[in-house]
Tab-separated table of C-alpha atoms and ligand atoms in Angstrom:
chain	number	residue	atom	x	y	z
A	386	UNK	CA	132.062	-69.092	104.958
A	387	UNK	CA	132.696	-70.422	101.443
A	388	UNK	CA	133.065	-74.193	101.251
A	389	UNK	CA	132.311	-76.010	98.023
A	390	UNK	CA	132.219	-79.340	99.879
A	391	UNK	CA	129.564	-78.180	102.308
A	392	UNK	CA	126.001	-79.474	102.061
A	393	UNK	CA	124.635	-76.044	103.054
A	394	UNK	CA	123.456	-73.783	100.251
A	395	UNK	CA	124.820	-70.622	101.828
A	396	UNK	CA	128.274	-72.162	102.093
A	397	UNK	CA	128.642	-73.653	98.610
A	398	UNK	CA	126.904	-70.655	96.972
A	399	UNK	CA	128.502	-68.155	99.243
A	400	UNK	CA	127.512	-64.493	98.847
A	401	UNK	CA	130.804	-63.105	100.196
A	402	UNK	CA	132.787	-65.361	97.872
A	403	UNK	CA	130.755	-64.178	94.884
A	404	UNK	CA	131.248	-60.526	95.863
A	405	UNK	CA	134.973	-61.092	96.391
A	406	UNK	CA	135.214	-62.810	92.997
A	407	UNK	CA	133.390	-60.000	91.189
A	408	UNK	CA	135.529	-57.391	92.876
A	409	UNK	CA	138.754	-59.251	92.019
A	410	UNK	CA	137.565	-59.690	88.409
A	411	UNK	CA	136.756	-55.984	88.110
A	412	UNK	CA	140.177	-54.976	89.443
A	413	UNK	CA	142.009	-57.363	87.094
A	414	UNK	CA	139.897	-57.016	83.976
A	415	UNK	CA	142.629	-55.146	82.108
A	416	UNK	CA	145.372	-57.579	83.081
A	417	UNK	CA	145.727	-58.994	79.577
A	418	UNK	CA	148.663	-61.379	80.334
A	419	UNK	CA	146.653	-62.977	83.165
A	420	UNK	CA	143.585	-63.260	80.920
A	421	UNK	CA	145.668	-64.762	78.108
A	422	UNK	CA	147.098	-67.349	80.514
A	423	UNK	CA	143.567	-68.353	81.599
A	424	UNK	CA	142.500	-68.725	77.971
A	425	UNK	CA	145.556	-70.845	77.338
A	426	UNK	CA	144.769	-73.085	80.317
A	427	UNK	CA	141.243	-73.664	78.982
A	428	UNK	CA	142.365	-74.915	75.522
A	429	UNK	CA	141.585	-78.514	74.528
A	430	UNK	CA	144.717	-80.676	74.697
A	431	UNK	CA	145.368	-83.974	72.965
A	432	UNK	CA	147.103	-86.836	74.731
A	433	UNK	CA	147.264	-89.858	72.460
A	434	UNK	CA	143.759	-90.410	71.105
A	435	UNK	CA	142.126	-88.468	73.874
A	436	UNK	CA	141.209	-84.804	74.133
A	437	UNK	CA	141.009	-83.144	77.513
A	438	UNK	CA	139.966	-79.722	78.681
A	439	UNK	CA	140.642	-78.314	82.119
A	440	UNK	CA	137.619	-76.034	82.350
A	441	UNK	CA	137.813	-72.909	84.508
A	442	UNK	CA	137.078	-71.996	88.097
A	443	UNK	CA	134.288	-69.513	88.857
A	444	UNK	CA	136.989	-66.969	89.604
A	445	UNK	CA	138.871	-67.407	86.303
A	446	UNK	CA	135.672	-67.447	84.257
A	447	UNK	CA	134.375	-64.321	86.043
A	448	UNK	CA	137.548	-62.506	85.068
A	449	UNK	CA	136.956	-63.360	81.403
A	450	UNK	CA	133.385	-62.141	81.745
A	451	UNK	CA	134.494	-58.838	83.264
A	452	UNK	CA	137.024	-58.170	80.506
A	453	UNK	CA	135.602	-56.082	77.657
A	454	UNK	CA	138.636	-56.023	75.390
A	455	UNK	CA	137.480	-56.669	71.800
A	456	UNK	CA	140.469	-58.852	70.893
A	457	UNK	CA	139.965	-61.016	73.973
A	458	UNK	CA	136.286	-61.411	73.149
A	459	UNK	CA	137.208	-62.705	69.692
A	460	UNK	CA	139.538	-65.233	71.335
A	461	UNK	CA	136.808	-66.268	73.776
A	462	UNK	CA	134.423	-66.962	70.884
A	463	UNK	CA	137.069	-68.859	68.917
A	464	UNK	CA	137.941	-71.011	71.939
A	465	UNK	CA	134.271	-71.724	72.708
A	466	UNK	CA	133.797	-72.897	69.113
A	467	UNK	CA	136.915	-75.065	69.318
A	468	UNK	CA	135.754	-76.734	72.548
A	469	UNK	CA	132.264	-77.225	71.212
A	470	UNK	CA	133.710	-78.934	68.145
A	471	UNK	CA	136.122	-81.082	70.181
A	472	UNK	CA	133.474	-82.562	72.486
A	473	UNK	CA	130.159	-82.255	70.705
A	474	UNK	CA	131.084	-82.126	67.036
A	475	UNK	CA	128.224	-80.999	64.810
A	476	UNK	CA	125.477	-82.900	66.585
A	477	UNK	CA	122.537	-80.999	68.058
A	478	UNK	CA	120.133	-82.958	70.230
A	479	UNK	CA	116.443	-82.106	69.843
A	480	UNK	CA	113.666	-82.248	72.429
A	481	UNK	CA	110.281	-80.746	73.281
A	482	UNK	CA	108.713	-79.625	76.557
A	483	UNK	CA	105.425	-81.213	77.600
A	484	UNK	CA	103.331	-79.176	80.053
A	485	UNK	CA	101.328	-81.449	82.333
A	486	UNK	CA	99.687	-78.963	84.691
A	487	UNK	CA	99.783	-75.240	85.405
A	488	UNK	CA	98.234	-75.476	88.866
A	489	UNK	CA	100.709	-73.833	91.210
A	490	UNK	CA	100.787	-72.741	94.835
A	491	UNK	CA	103.902	-70.568	94.539
A	492	UNK	CA	104.050	-66.817	94.174
A	493	UNK	CA	106.980	-66.468	91.697
A	494	UNK	CA	106.687	-62.886	90.456
A	495	UNK	CA	108.055	-63.593	86.947
A	496	UNK	CA	105.818	-66.597	86.184
A	497	UNK	CA	102.166	-66.339	85.109
A	498	UNK	CA	101.365	-69.616	86.891
A	499	UNK	CA	101.707	-67.864	90.284
A	500	UNK	CA	98.719	-68.630	92.491
A	501	UNK	CA	97.437	-65.045	92.569
A	502	UNK	CA	96.798	-65.101	88.836
A	503	UNK	CA	93.064	-65.728	88.871
A	504	UNK	CA	92.311	-65.164	85.196
A	505	UNK	CA	94.746	-67.630	83.600
A	506	UNK	CA	92.939	-70.879	82.764
A	507	UNK	CA	94.103	-73.697	85.045
A	508	UNK	CA	94.500	-77.063	83.450
A	509	UNK	CA	95.880	-80.460	84.323
A	510	UNK	CA	96.108	-83.193	81.701
A	511	UNK	CA	94.194	-86.429	82.255
A	512	UNK	CA	96.029	-89.606	81.252
A	513	UNK	CA	93.978	-89.702	78.030
A	514	UNK	CA	95.089	-86.149	77.330
A	515	UNK	CA	98.721	-87.050	78.085
A	516	UNK	CA	98.348	-89.850	75.557
A	517	UNK	CA	96.909	-87.499	72.918
A	518	UNK	CA	99.731	-84.979	73.485
A	519	UNK	CA	102.378	-87.697	73.229
A	520	UNK	CA	100.885	-89.030	70.013
A	521	UNK	CA	100.937	-85.492	68.580
A	522	UNK	CA	104.597	-85.151	69.622
A	523	UNK	CA	105.497	-88.569	68.218
A	524	UNK	CA	103.765	-87.654	64.951
A	525	UNK	CA	106.126	-84.689	64.633
A	526	UNK	CA	109.111	-87.001	65.200
A	527	UNK	CA	110.032	-86.249	68.815
A	528	UNK	CA	111.783	-88.941	70.877
A	529	UNK	CA	112.872	-86.913	73.902
A	530	UNK	CA	110.650	-84.839	76.172
A	531	UNK	CA	111.065	-82.547	79.149
A	532	UNK	CA	107.945	-82.660	81.309
A	533	UNK	CA	106.973	-79.433	83.059
A	534	UNK	CA	104.574	-78.753	85.855
A	535	UNK	CA	103.675	-76.123	88.411
A	536	UNK	CA	104.104	-76.978	92.087
A	537	UNK	CA	100.888	-78.048	93.754
A	538	UNK	CA	100.905	-80.942	96.224
A	539	UNK	CA	97.149	-81.449	95.871
A	540	UNK	CA	96.704	-81.155	92.104
A	541	UNK	CA	100.138	-82.361	90.933
A	542	UNK	CA	101.442	-84.727	93.618
A	543	UNK	CA	104.417	-86.947	92.797
A	544	UNK	CA	102.014	-89.860	92.105
A	545	UNK	CA	100.460	-87.814	89.289
A	546	UNK	CA	103.871	-87.051	87.772
A	547	UNK	CA	104.871	-90.736	88.008
A	548	UNK	CA	101.641	-91.835	86.367
A	549	UNK	CA	102.230	-89.403	83.514
A	550	UNK	CA	105.789	-90.715	83.010
A	551	UNK	CA	104.467	-94.272	82.855
A	552	UNK	CA	101.846	-93.250	80.313
A	553	UNK	CA	104.398	-91.407	78.184
A	554	UNK	CA	106.795	-94.369	78.019
A	555	UNK	CA	103.945	-96.799	77.250
A	556	UNK	CA	102.744	-95.144	74.044
A	557	UNK	CA	103.940	-96.660	70.789
A	558	UNK	CA	102.121	-94.937	67.968
A	559	UNK	CA	103.083	-95.958	64.396
A	560	UNK	CA	106.906	-95.848	64.477
A	561	UNK	CA	106.902	-93.332	67.316
A	562	UNK	CA	108.199	-93.766	70.798
A	563	UNK	CA	109.425	-91.458	73.548
A	564	UNK	CA	112.772	-92.806	74.684
A	565	UNK	CA	113.836	-90.293	77.285
A	566	UNK	CA	111.701	-88.243	79.645
A	567	UNK	CA	113.526	-85.439	81.424
A	568	UNK	CA	111.722	-83.872	84.333
A	569	UNK	CA	111.451	-80.192	85.289
A	570	UNK	CA	109.374	-80.084	88.452
A	571	UNK	CA	109.761	-78.261	91.753
A	572	UNK	CA	112.379	-79.193	94.337
A	573	UNK	CA	111.307	-82.264	96.271
A	574	UNK	CA	112.415	-84.897	98.789
A	575	UNK	CA	115.066	-87.619	98.434
A	576	UNK	CA	112.273	-90.164	98.602
A	577	UNK	CA	110.474	-88.559	95.652
A	578	UNK	CA	113.707	-88.309	93.660
A	579	UNK	CA	114.148	-92.061	94.209
A	580	UNK	CA	110.662	-92.595	92.794
A	581	UNK	CA	111.522	-90.483	89.745
A	582	UNK	CA	114.723	-92.466	89.277
A	583	UNK	CA	112.754	-95.746	89.471
A	584	UNK	CA	110.318	-94.386	86.891
A	585	UNK	CA	113.256	-94.200	84.448
A	586	UNK	CA	113.650	-90.470	84.038
A	587	UNK	CA	116.585	-88.979	82.167
A	588	UNK	CA	117.779	-85.642	83.545
A	589	UNK	CA	116.216	-83.934	86.538
A	590	UNK	CA	116.130	-80.250	85.642
A	591	UNK	CA	115.585	-77.454	88.119
A	592	UNK	CA	116.403	-73.837	87.422
A	593	UNK	CA	117.834	-71.930	90.324
A	594	UNK	CA	116.175	-68.793	88.873
A	595	UNK	CA	118.635	-66.628	90.857
A	596	UNK	CA	121.572	-67.465	93.095
A	597	UNK	CA	121.196	-64.200	95.007
A	598	UNK	CA	119.469	-65.193	98.258
A	599	UNK	CA	117.829	-61.859	99.101
A	600	UNK	CA	116.538	-61.400	95.568
A	601	UNK	CA	115.445	-65.030	95.485
A	602	UNK	CA	113.301	-64.525	98.561
A	603	UNK	CA	111.727	-61.361	97.125
A	604	UNK	CA	111.067	-62.995	93.762
A	605	UNK	CA	109.485	-66.012	95.479
A	606	UNK	CA	107.546	-64.251	98.222
A	607	UNK	CA	105.191	-67.114	99.091
A	608	UNK	CA	104.820	-70.868	98.752
A	609	UNK	CA	107.278	-73.730	99.246
A	610	UNK	CA	109.623	-72.289	96.602
A	611	UNK	CA	110.323	-69.350	98.939
A	612	UNK	CA	112.819	-71.538	100.828
A	613	UNK	CA	116.195	-70.691	99.223
A	614	UNK	CA	118.173	-73.451	100.926
A	615	UNK	CA	115.632	-76.171	100.099
A	616	UNK	CA	115.615	-75.105	96.446
A	617	UNK	CA	119.392	-74.682	96.138
A	618	UNK	CA	120.152	-78.026	97.799
A	619	UNK	CA	117.661	-79.882	95.573
A	620	UNK	CA	120.341	-81.266	93.236
A	621	UNK	CA	122.159	-82.805	96.194
A	622	UNK	CA	118.949	-84.548	97.257
A	623	UNK	CA	118.317	-85.656	93.654
A	624	UNK	CA	121.788	-87.206	93.504
A	625	UNK	CA	121.300	-88.766	96.909
A	626	UNK	CA	118.093	-90.262	95.511
A	627	UNK	CA	120.131	-91.892	92.725
A	628	UNK	CA	119.542	-89.450	89.870
A	629	UNK	CA	122.860	-89.205	87.997
A	630	UNK	CA	122.037	-86.473	85.535
A	631	UNK	CA	120.934	-83.098	86.802
A	632	UNK	CA	120.357	-79.908	84.823
A	633	UNK	CA	121.070	-76.443	86.218
A	634	UNK	CA	119.823	-73.095	84.962
A	635	UNK	CA	119.460	-69.423	85.751
A	636	UNK	CA	116.560	-67.266	84.619
A	637	UNK	CA	118.535	-64.363	83.186
A	638	UNK	CA	117.001	-60.957	83.799
A	639	UNK	CA	116.172	-61.423	87.483
A	640	UNK	CA	119.577	-60.474	88.931
A	641	UNK	CA	122.911	-59.076	87.735
A	642	UNK	CA	124.300	-61.527	85.204
A	643	UNK	CA	127.839	-61.477	86.629
A	644	UNK	CA	126.520	-62.563	90.010
A	645	UNK	CA	124.437	-65.360	88.433
A	646	UNK	CA	127.335	-66.555	86.316
A	647	UNK	CA	129.642	-66.918	89.334
A	648	UNK	CA	126.847	-68.638	91.306
A	649	UNK	CA	126.104	-71.068	88.485
A	650	UNK	CA	129.744	-72.107	88.198
A	651	UNK	CA	130.053	-72.467	91.968
A	652	UNK	CA	127.045	-74.774	91.877
A	653	UNK	CA	128.734	-76.890	89.187
A	654	UNK	CA	131.974	-76.963	91.225
A	655	UNK	CA	130.024	-78.046	94.295
A	656	UNK	CA	128.334	-80.962	92.491
A	657	UNK	CA	131.642	-82.110	91.045
A	658	UNK	CA	133.378	-81.846	94.445
A	659	UNK	CA	130.692	-83.635	96.446
A	660	UNK	CA	129.210	-86.127	93.971
A	661	UNK	CA	132.147	-86.575	91.601
A	662	UNK	CA	130.096	-85.426	88.642
A	663	UNK	CA	129.113	-81.974	87.446
A	664	UNK	CA	125.774	-80.962	85.936
A	665	UNK	CA	124.690	-82.904	82.849
A	666	UNK	CA	123.191	-79.776	81.317
A	667	UNK	CA	122.939	-76.044	81.863
A	668	UNK	CA	119.962	-74.083	80.538
A	669	UNK	CA	120.080	-70.365	79.857
A	670	UNK	CA	116.498	-69.035	79.756
A	671	UNK	CA	115.794	-65.296	79.615
A	672	UNK	CA	112.556	-63.820	80.989
A	673	UNK	CA	109.815	-63.589	78.401
A	674	UNK	CA	106.518	-61.802	78.134
A	675	UNK	CA	103.703	-63.904	79.543
A	676	UNK	CA	100.058	-63.615	80.594
A	677	UNK	CA	100.439	-61.025	83.389
A	678	UNK	CA	104.228	-60.702	83.192
A	679	UNK	CA	106.063	-57.791	81.582
A	680	UNK	CA	109.795	-58.555	81.197
A	681	UNK	CA	110.636	-54.831	81.227
A	682	UNK	CA	109.523	-54.738	84.881
A	683	UNK	CA	112.744	-56.593	85.679
A	684	UNK	CA	115.847	-54.424	85.783
A	685	UNK	CA	118.500	-56.941	84.872
A	686	UNK	CA	117.626	-57.911	81.299
A	687	UNK	CA	120.674	-58.776	79.196
A	688	UNK	CA	121.423	-57.867	75.590
A	689	UNK	CA	121.979	-60.499	72.885
A	690	UNK	CA	125.711	-59.618	72.974
A	691	UNK	CA	126.091	-60.284	76.698
A	692	UNK	CA	123.980	-63.405	76.297
A	693	UNK	CA	126.354	-64.735	73.616
A	694	UNK	CA	129.368	-63.972	75.809
A	695	UNK	CA	127.771	-65.856	78.715
A	696	UNK	CA	127.067	-68.897	76.561
A	697	UNK	CA	130.625	-68.926	75.189
A	698	UNK	CA	132.085	-68.643	78.689
A	699	UNK	CA	129.892	-71.417	80.080
A	700	UNK	CA	131.142	-73.580	77.182
A	701	UNK	CA	134.747	-72.809	78.144
A	702	UNK	CA	134.308	-73.097	81.914
A	703	UNK	CA	132.379	-76.419	81.940
A	704	UNK	CA	133.333	-78.043	78.650
A	705	UNK	CA	131.643	-81.393	79.343
A	706	UNK	CA	128.247	-80.042	80.264
A	707	UNK	CA	125.517	-79.974	77.615
A	708	UNK	CA	123.965	-76.576	77.039
A	709	UNK	CA	120.296	-76.038	76.231
A	710	UNK	CA	118.590	-73.192	74.426
A	711	UNK	CA	114.819	-73.168	74.187
A	712	UNK	CA	112.302	-71.603	71.818
A	713	UNK	CA	112.160	-68.593	74.164
A	714	UNK	CA	114.865	-67.368	71.780
A	715	UNK	CA	114.445	-66.423	68.129
A	716	UNK	CA	115.898	-68.359	65.218
A	717	UNK	CA	118.614	-65.675	64.808
A	718	UNK	CA	119.741	-65.769	68.440
A	719	UNK	CA	119.675	-69.577	68.486
A	720	UNK	CA	121.770	-69.679	65.334
A	721	UNK	CA	124.529	-67.613	66.922
A	722	UNK	CA	124.493	-69.573	70.194
A	723	UNK	CA	124.679	-72.950	68.479
A	724	UNK	CA	128.137	-72.078	67.220
A	725	UNK	CA	129.296	-70.886	70.621
A	726	UNK	CA	128.425	-73.961	72.603
A	727	UNK	CA	124.775	-74.952	72.677
A	728	UNK	CA	124.304	-78.707	72.226
A	729	UNK	CA	120.540	-79.134	72.691
A	730	UNK	CA	117.566	-77.216	71.315
A	731	UNK	CA	113.840	-77.575	71.705
A	732	UNK	CA	111.737	-77.551	68.561
A	733	UNK	CA	108.071	-76.824	67.762
A	734	UNK	CA	107.428	-76.199	71.464
A	735	UNK	CA	104.066	-75.367	72.951
A	736	UNK	CA	104.295	-73.951	76.463
A	737	UNK	CA	100.609	-74.416	77.226
A	738	UNK	CA	98.885	-77.344	78.889
A	739	UNK	CA	97.424	-79.468	76.102
A	740	UNK	CA	98.929	-77.283	73.376
A	741	UNK	CA	100.128	-79.997	71.012
A	742	UNK	CA	96.668	-81.291	70.198
A	743	UNK	CA	95.413	-77.847	69.141
A	744	UNK	CA	95.696	-76.657	65.566
A	745	UNK	CA	96.514	-73.040	66.522
A	746	UNK	CA	99.018	-72.283	69.304
A	747	UNK	CA	96.785	-71.824	72.378
A	748	UNK	CA	97.714	-68.940	74.673
A	749	UNK	CA	95.170	-69.249	77.494
A	750	UNK	CA	97.313	-71.607	79.620
A	751	UNK	CA	100.691	-70.643	78.175
A	752	UNK	CA	103.705	-70.129	80.447
A	753	UNK	CA	105.507	-67.653	78.198
A	754	UNK	CA	105.686	-66.424	74.601
A	755	UNK	CA	107.543	-68.666	72.203
A	756	UNK	CA	109.813	-66.721	69.825
A	757	UNK	CA	110.819	-69.558	67.549
A	758	UNK	CA	107.515	-70.917	66.297
A	759	UNK	CA	108.770	-73.112	63.469
A	760	UNK	CA	107.683	-76.714	62.957
A	761	UNK	CA	110.035	-79.547	63.904
A	762	UNK	CA	110.622	-80.287	60.218
A	763	UNK	CA	111.653	-76.651	59.683
A	764	UNK	CA	114.014	-76.781	62.679
A	765	UNK	CA	115.608	-80.002	61.406
A	766	UNK	CA	116.014	-78.562	57.897
A	767	UNK	CA	117.509	-75.344	59.293
A	768	UNK	CA	120.063	-77.301	61.344
A	769	UNK	CA	121.078	-79.388	58.338
A	770	UNK	CA	121.456	-76.273	56.195
A	771	UNK	CA	123.707	-74.761	58.861
A	772	UNK	CA	125.911	-77.850	58.724
A	773	UNK	CA	124.710	-79.521	61.941
A	774	UNK	CA	123.491	-83.069	62.466
A	775	UNK	CA	120.082	-82.997	64.166
A	776	UNK	CA	120.072	-85.901	66.623
A	777	UNK	CA	117.174	-87.713	68.274
A	778	UNK	CA	119.515	-90.086	70.038
A	779	UNK	CA	118.921	-91.248	73.608
A	780	UNK	CA	121.366	-94.171	73.543
A	781	UNK	CA	123.638	-93.037	76.376
A	782	UNK	CA	120.759	-93.108	78.750
A	783	UNK	CA	119.631	-96.541	77.529
A	784	UNK	CA	123.142	-97.958	77.837
A	785	UNK	CA	123.510	-96.573	81.358
A	786	UNK	CA	126.048	-93.972	80.273
A	787	UNK	CA	124.836	-91.382	82.757
A	788	UNK	CA	126.507	-89.356	85.491
A	789	UNK	CA	130.242	-89.940	85.810
A	790	UNK	CA	130.227	-92.672	83.108
A	791	UNK	CA	128.895	-90.162	80.602
A	792	UNK	CA	131.313	-87.538	81.853
A	793	UNK	CA	134.371	-89.754	81.499
A	794	UNK	CA	133.321	-90.732	77.983
A	795	UNK	CA	132.869	-87.064	77.183
A	796	UNK	CA	136.129	-86.061	78.834
A	797	UNK	CA	138.065	-88.540	76.753
A	798	UNK	CA	136.502	-87.150	73.570
A	799	UNK	CA	134.971	-90.568	72.873
A	800	UNK	CA	131.419	-89.317	72.890
A	801	UNK	CA	131.841	-88.317	69.262
A	802	UNK	CA	132.841	-91.783	68.089
A	803	UNK	CA	129.810	-93.287	69.637
A	804	UNK	CA	127.320	-90.427	69.247
A	805	UNK	CA	128.064	-89.539	65.643
A	806	UNK	CA	126.814	-92.819	64.097
A	807	UNK	CA	123.844	-92.921	66.498
A	808	UNK	CA	122.894	-89.369	65.571
A	809	UNK	CA	122.935	-90.329	61.886
A	810	UNK	CA	120.730	-93.364	62.496
A	811	UNK	CA	118.147	-91.427	64.497
A	812	UNK	CA	118.156	-88.671	61.897
A	813	UNK	CA	117.492	-91.341	59.287
A	814	UNK	CA	114.471	-92.544	61.287
A	815	UNK	CA	113.153	-88.971	61.369
A	816	UNK	CA	113.679	-88.497	57.637
A	817	UNK	CA	111.905	-91.735	56.746
A	818	UNK	CA	108.990	-91.365	59.129
A	819	UNK	CA	108.262	-87.643	59.498
A	820	UNK	CA	110.203	-85.341	57.167
A	821	UNK	CA	108.943	-83.371	54.176
A	822	UNK	CA	110.563	-84.309	50.870
A	823	UNK	CA	112.917	-81.293	50.879
A	824	UNK	CA	114.221	-82.048	54.358
A	825	UNK	CA	114.496	-85.722	53.476
A	826	UNK	CA	116.682	-85.171	50.468
A	827	UNK	CA	118.922	-82.665	52.277
A	828	UNK	CA	119.191	-85.030	55.242
A	829	UNK	CA	119.984	-88.065	53.102
A	830	UNK	CA	122.879	-86.239	51.421
A	831	UNK	CA	124.173	-85.185	54.821
A	832	UNK	CA	124.012	-88.761	56.114
A	833	UNK	CA	125.894	-90.093	53.076
A	834	UNK	CA	128.645	-87.541	53.573
A	835	UNK	CA	128.842	-88.013	57.358
A	836	UNK	CA	128.977	-91.827	57.156
A	837	UNK	CA	132.276	-91.559	55.314
A	838	UNK	CA	133.724	-89.599	58.236
A	839	UNK	CA	133.369	-92.501	60.692
A	840	UNK	CA	137.006	-93.497	61.201
A	841	UNK	CA	136.572	-97.088	62.315
A	842	UNK	CA	135.805	-99.286	59.318
A	843	UNK	CA	133.714	-101.791	61.269
A	844	UNK	CA	131.622	-99.070	62.958
A	845	UNK	CA	131.145	-97.376	59.595
A	846	UNK	CA	129.876	-100.593	58.030
A	847	UNK	CA	127.464	-101.257	60.911
A	848	UNK	CA	126.112	-97.707	60.629
A	849	UNK	CA	125.673	-98.111	56.855
A	850	UNK	CA	123.866	-101.430	57.293
A	851	UNK	CA	121.562	-100.002	59.948
A	852	UNK	CA	120.747	-96.971	57.852
A	853	UNK	CA	119.833	-99.229	54.977
A	854	UNK	CA	117.604	-101.265	57.291
A	855	UNK	CA	115.870	-98.095	58.496
A	856	UNK	CA	115.233	-97.106	54.858
A	857	UNK	CA	113.733	-100.601	54.365
A	858	UNK	CA	111.322	-100.030	57.245
A	859	UNK	CA	113.085	-101.896	60.080
A	860	UNK	CA	112.569	-100.145	63.445
A	861	UNK	CA	113.937	-102.512	66.090
A	862	UNK	CA	116.770	-100.230	67.200
A	863	UNK	CA	117.042	-98.718	70.672
A	864	UNK	CA	119.142	-95.603	70.159
B	985	SAM	N1	107.519	-75.253	88.613
B	985	SAM	C1	108.843	-75.762	88.488
B	985	SAM	C2	109.762	-75.126	89.525
B	985	SAM	O1	109.299	-74.693	90.540
B	985	SAM	O2	110.953	-75.109	89.296
B	985	SAM	C3	109.492	-75.636	87.140
B	985	SAM	C4	108.729	-75.700	85.920
B	985	SAM	S1	108.585	-74.150	85.131
B	985	SAM	C5	107.293	-74.731	84.108
B	985	SAM	C6	110.047	-74.001	84.162
B	985	SAM	C7	110.815	-72.709	84.201
B	985	SAM	O3	110.209	-71.716	83.411
B	985	SAM	C8	110.989	-72.034	85.522
B	985	SAM	O4	111.972	-72.654	86.293
B	985	SAM	C9	111.379	-70.619	85.120
B	985	SAM	O5	112.774	-70.417	85.099
B	985	SAM	C10	110.860	-70.499	83.698
B	985	SAM	N2	109.930	-69.359	83.572
B	985	SAM	C11	108.943	-69.007	84.396
B	985	SAM	N3	108.372	-67.857	83.986
B	985	SAM	C12	109.023	-67.473	82.873
B	985	SAM	C13	108.914	-66.352	81.993
B	985	SAM	N4	108.021	-65.383	82.173
B	985	SAM	N5	109.768	-66.286	80.952
B	985	SAM	C14	110.687	-67.233	80.732
B	985	SAM	N6	110.846	-68.318	81.524
B	985	SAM	C15	110.019	-68.430	82.595
């Protein structure tokens, strides 16, 4: 039976409830007055200085997804843009993945790291190699990483992951430093989540892949990941272990997107109901070509149009959750999704183990094809030209604004007052230390213009002073 407060996967992601929701949405998809009233409910509302948004239930959002009226779709896009602007402004946070090891004991049929793949090169970084990769990432200008690893208790035990995190945080090369390490590793125990928390990680990210239990079991035929309940309840264990910020995701293409969408929102509702805080981020990967993986072998691939609609509806349904789009997507697709609600992008990613220290993009240990292969400088320049503020800020995490503290700041619309100046200061660091001259001059004009938009005079002056200090070579800030 469906129960969002339950600690059992099959009750909070309940198959019958999803089927009932999809059926109800299908039957009501032409009920325009009902749809209009849901859109109205989801609008940002100002009370005093604060902006609030109600978000939507999985049922309401599924109805909007089912509706294919052109006029409604236009309204959905406009509302997604409005919400994005209200809570995130023009800032786009930038990060890069760092692959530690592709040893894996699982049998995931969509991933080339599956244990049956005997011809892919297996590699695990030594601590010296981690150091070299981090220096290469710092030399591009990165401050925020997401570490990635296959699941292998012998080759990649938790001690190995912890050692890598320690190494990453310890490296200070020139003006570089990695200030936030997010972690995307397999579901684990409460005890191990506590260890990750103590190691100072940012977000714990784990993609559900699919919420459909039967499909999940077929797509993960062997290995520890086969256990649907253990995987689906991982975020509860992470939160029990003290990790405030968790990141959800679905690998689109594995199952029917309407099913996944309802499941994803039910997962968010469950976290909010039980832990008082929803997911910090949602990622929306689509299956890509990889070593022995052909995406066309999966029947549920989604078009760019459906993908955009999904992103816009996630923005509307969970307005306070960051949304991440990786370099799996092309520049063109990313450009469209940025407007509709994405708040974080990866840049200059290498999805191979040890890829950042190679001149050419290595493919022998790669997890999947990267569509957007631009340099970080090109990504930053592109964002500025589109009118965004590329941000390398990690200040919330440093100041302990995680979990419900971050959420309440975000809910009250205050995140912009505090994030906007920080974004400008971290962009200034990037421009001074790593940018090409073109990007630097574009970025400096943007900063000048944006500084004037800071409403509070005192905050504006502090930001101006700090930016001047950064230009003079001072680097003792902890954004
Ligand atoms: N091994 C970890 C686990 O068990 O969750 C996660 C790390 S894995 C490196 C990160 C994610 O890449 C997976 O969760 C999956 O969604 C995604 N992925 C795997 N194969 C992919 C493919 N062929 N195309 C796109 N994304 C893929």
